[in-house]
Amino acid sequence: MLPLVLAGCAFPFFQQPSSIVSVPQPGITSEGGQLQIPLGSGVYFCELGRSVLVQRNAQNIRMIELEWQGKQRTLLRYDSSSGLPRYEDRQHGLLWIDLPWKSVLMDAKTGRPLANECKLS
């Protein structure tokens, strides 16, 4: 009996057929190597009691309006090497990295996070 049990260990119980390809997550697409992730507008609550108001532009998905510390800024999406959504206001040095599980607002000039672990409520 032991030889049969040991012989069974030599073969995997489940092998994924090579013809199966991974299916993208619903709503997430890739265009030109850049991920298109549908995310919501509203108040993003961040670490240290900080918050960021994000308004998405339905007519131009490459633009968001962001309110930070009482100032309204327009950020434009720029391509990133990772393909992740990256919005910048280059004039004022703000960078918003947009992810489904968390977002971060950074000082684009120094690379320092201004608001981290931001999540839409």
Coordinates of C-alpha atoms in Angstrom, one line a residue:
M1 CA 0.0 0.0 0.0
L2 CA 2.8 2.4 0.8
P3 CA 4.3 2.2 -2.7
L4 CA 0.9 3.2 -4.1
V5 CA 0.6 6.3 -1.8
L6 CA 4.2 7.4 -2.6
A7 CA 3.6 6.9 -6.3
G8 CA 0.5 9.1 -6.1
C9 CA 2.6 11.9 -4.6
A10 CA 4.8 12.0 -7.7
F11 CA 1.9 13.3 -9.8
P12 CA 0.2 16.6 -9.1
F13 CA -3.5 16.3 -8.3
F14 CA -4.3 19.3 -10.4
Q15 CA -2.5 20.8 -13.4
Q16 CA -3.8 23.9 -15.1
P17 CA -4.0 23.2 -18.8
S18 CA -1.6 25.4 -20.8
S19 CA -4.5 26.6 -23.0
I20 CA -6.1 28.6 -20.1
V21 CA -5.1 32.3 -20.1
S22 CA -5.7 34.7 -17.2
V23 CA -8.8 36.8 -17.6
P24 CA -8.5 40.5 -16.6
Q25 CA -10.4 41.6 -13.5
P26 CA -13.8 43.1 -14.4
G27 CA -13.6 46.9 -15.0
I28 CA -9.8 46.9 -15.3
T29 CA -8.4 47.3 -18.8
S30 CA -5.1 48.2 -20.3
E31 CA -4.7 50.7 -23.0
G32 CA -1.2 51.3 -24.4
G33 CA 0.3 49.6 -21.4
Q34 CA -1.5 51.9 -19.0
L35 CA -4.1 50.4 -16.6
Q36 CA -7.6 51.8 -16.8
I37 CA -9.1 51.3 -13.3
P38 CA -12.6 52.7 -12.7
L39 CA -12.4 54.5 -9.3
G40 CA -14.8 56.7 -7.5
S41 CA -15.1 60.3 -6.7
G42 CA -15.4 61.6 -3.1
V43 CA -13.4 62.1 0.1
Y44 CA -10.4 59.8 0.5
F45 CA -9.5 59.4 4.2
C46 CA -5.8 59.0 4.8
E47 CA -3.4 58.3 7.6
L48 CA -2.8 60.9 10.3
G49 CA -6.4 62.2 10.0
R50 CA -5.7 63.7 6.5
S51 CA -8.2 63.7 3.7
V52 CA -8.3 64.4 0.0
L53 CA -11.3 65.3 -2.1
V54 CA -11.1 63.7 -5.6
Q55 CA -13.6 64.6 -8.4
R56 CA -13.3 62.5 -11.5
N57 CA -14.1 64.2 -14.9
A58 CA -16.6 62.1 -16.8
Q59 CA -15.7 63.8 -20.1
N60 CA -12.0 63.5 -19.7
I61 CA -10.8 60.4 -17.8
R62 CA -7.2 61.7 -18.0
M63 CA -8.1 64.5 -15.6
I64 CA -9.1 64.8 -12.0
E65 CA -9.9 67.7 -9.7
L66 CA -8.2 67.3 -6.3
E67 CA -8.8 69.4 -3.2
W68 CA -5.9 69.4 -0.7
Q69 CA -5.5 71.7 2.3
G70 CA -8.3 74.0 1.0
K71 CA -6.9 74.4 -2.5
Q72 CA -8.4 73.0 -5.7
R73 CA -6.0 71.6 -8.2
T74 CA -6.4 70.0 -11.6
L75 CA -4.2 67.0 -12.1
L76 CA -3.6 65.3 -15.5
R77 CA -2.8 61.6 -16.0
Y78 CA 0.7 60.9 -17.3
D79 CA 1.9 57.5 -18.4
S80 CA 3.9 55.5 -15.8
S81 CA 6.4 52.7 -16.4
S82 CA 4.3 50.4 -14.2
G83 CA 1.0 51.3 -16.0
L84 CA -0.6 52.4 -12.7
P85 CA -2.7 55.6 -12.8
R86 CA -0.5 58.6 -12.0
Y87 CA -2.0 62.1 -12.0
E88 CA 0.2 65.2 -11.7
D89 CA -0.1 69.0 -11.3
R90 CA 3.4 69.8 -12.4
Q91 CA 3.0 73.5 -11.8
H92 CA 2.3 73.0 -8.1
G93 CA 4.3 69.7 -7.6
L94 CA 1.4 67.4 -6.6
L95 CA 1.4 63.7 -7.6
W96 CA -1.6 61.4 -7.0
I97 CA -1.1 57.6 -7.4
D98 CA -4.5 56.0 -7.8
L99 CA -5.0 52.4 -6.8
P100 CA -8.2 50.4 -5.9
W101 CA -6.9 49.4 -2.5
K102 CA -5.2 52.7 -1.5
S103 CA -4.0 55.9 -3.0
V104 CA -1.2 58.4 -2.1
L105 CA -0.7 62.1 -2.6
M106 CA 3.0 63.1 -2.9
D107 CA 5.1 66.1 -3.2
A108 CA 6.4 65.5 -6.8
K109 CA 9.5 67.6 -6.2
T110 CA 10.8 65.8 -3.1
G111 CA 9.0 62.4 -3.5
R112 CA 7.7 62.9 0.1
P113 CA 4.2 61.5 0.8
L114 CA 1.8 64.3 1.8
A115 CA -1.2 61.9 2.4
N116 CA -0.7 58.2 2.6
E117 CA -2.9 55.1 2.8
C118 CA -5.9 57.1 1.3
K119 CA -9.1 55.2 0.9
L120 CA -12.5 56.2 -0.5
S121 CA -15.3 55.8 2.1

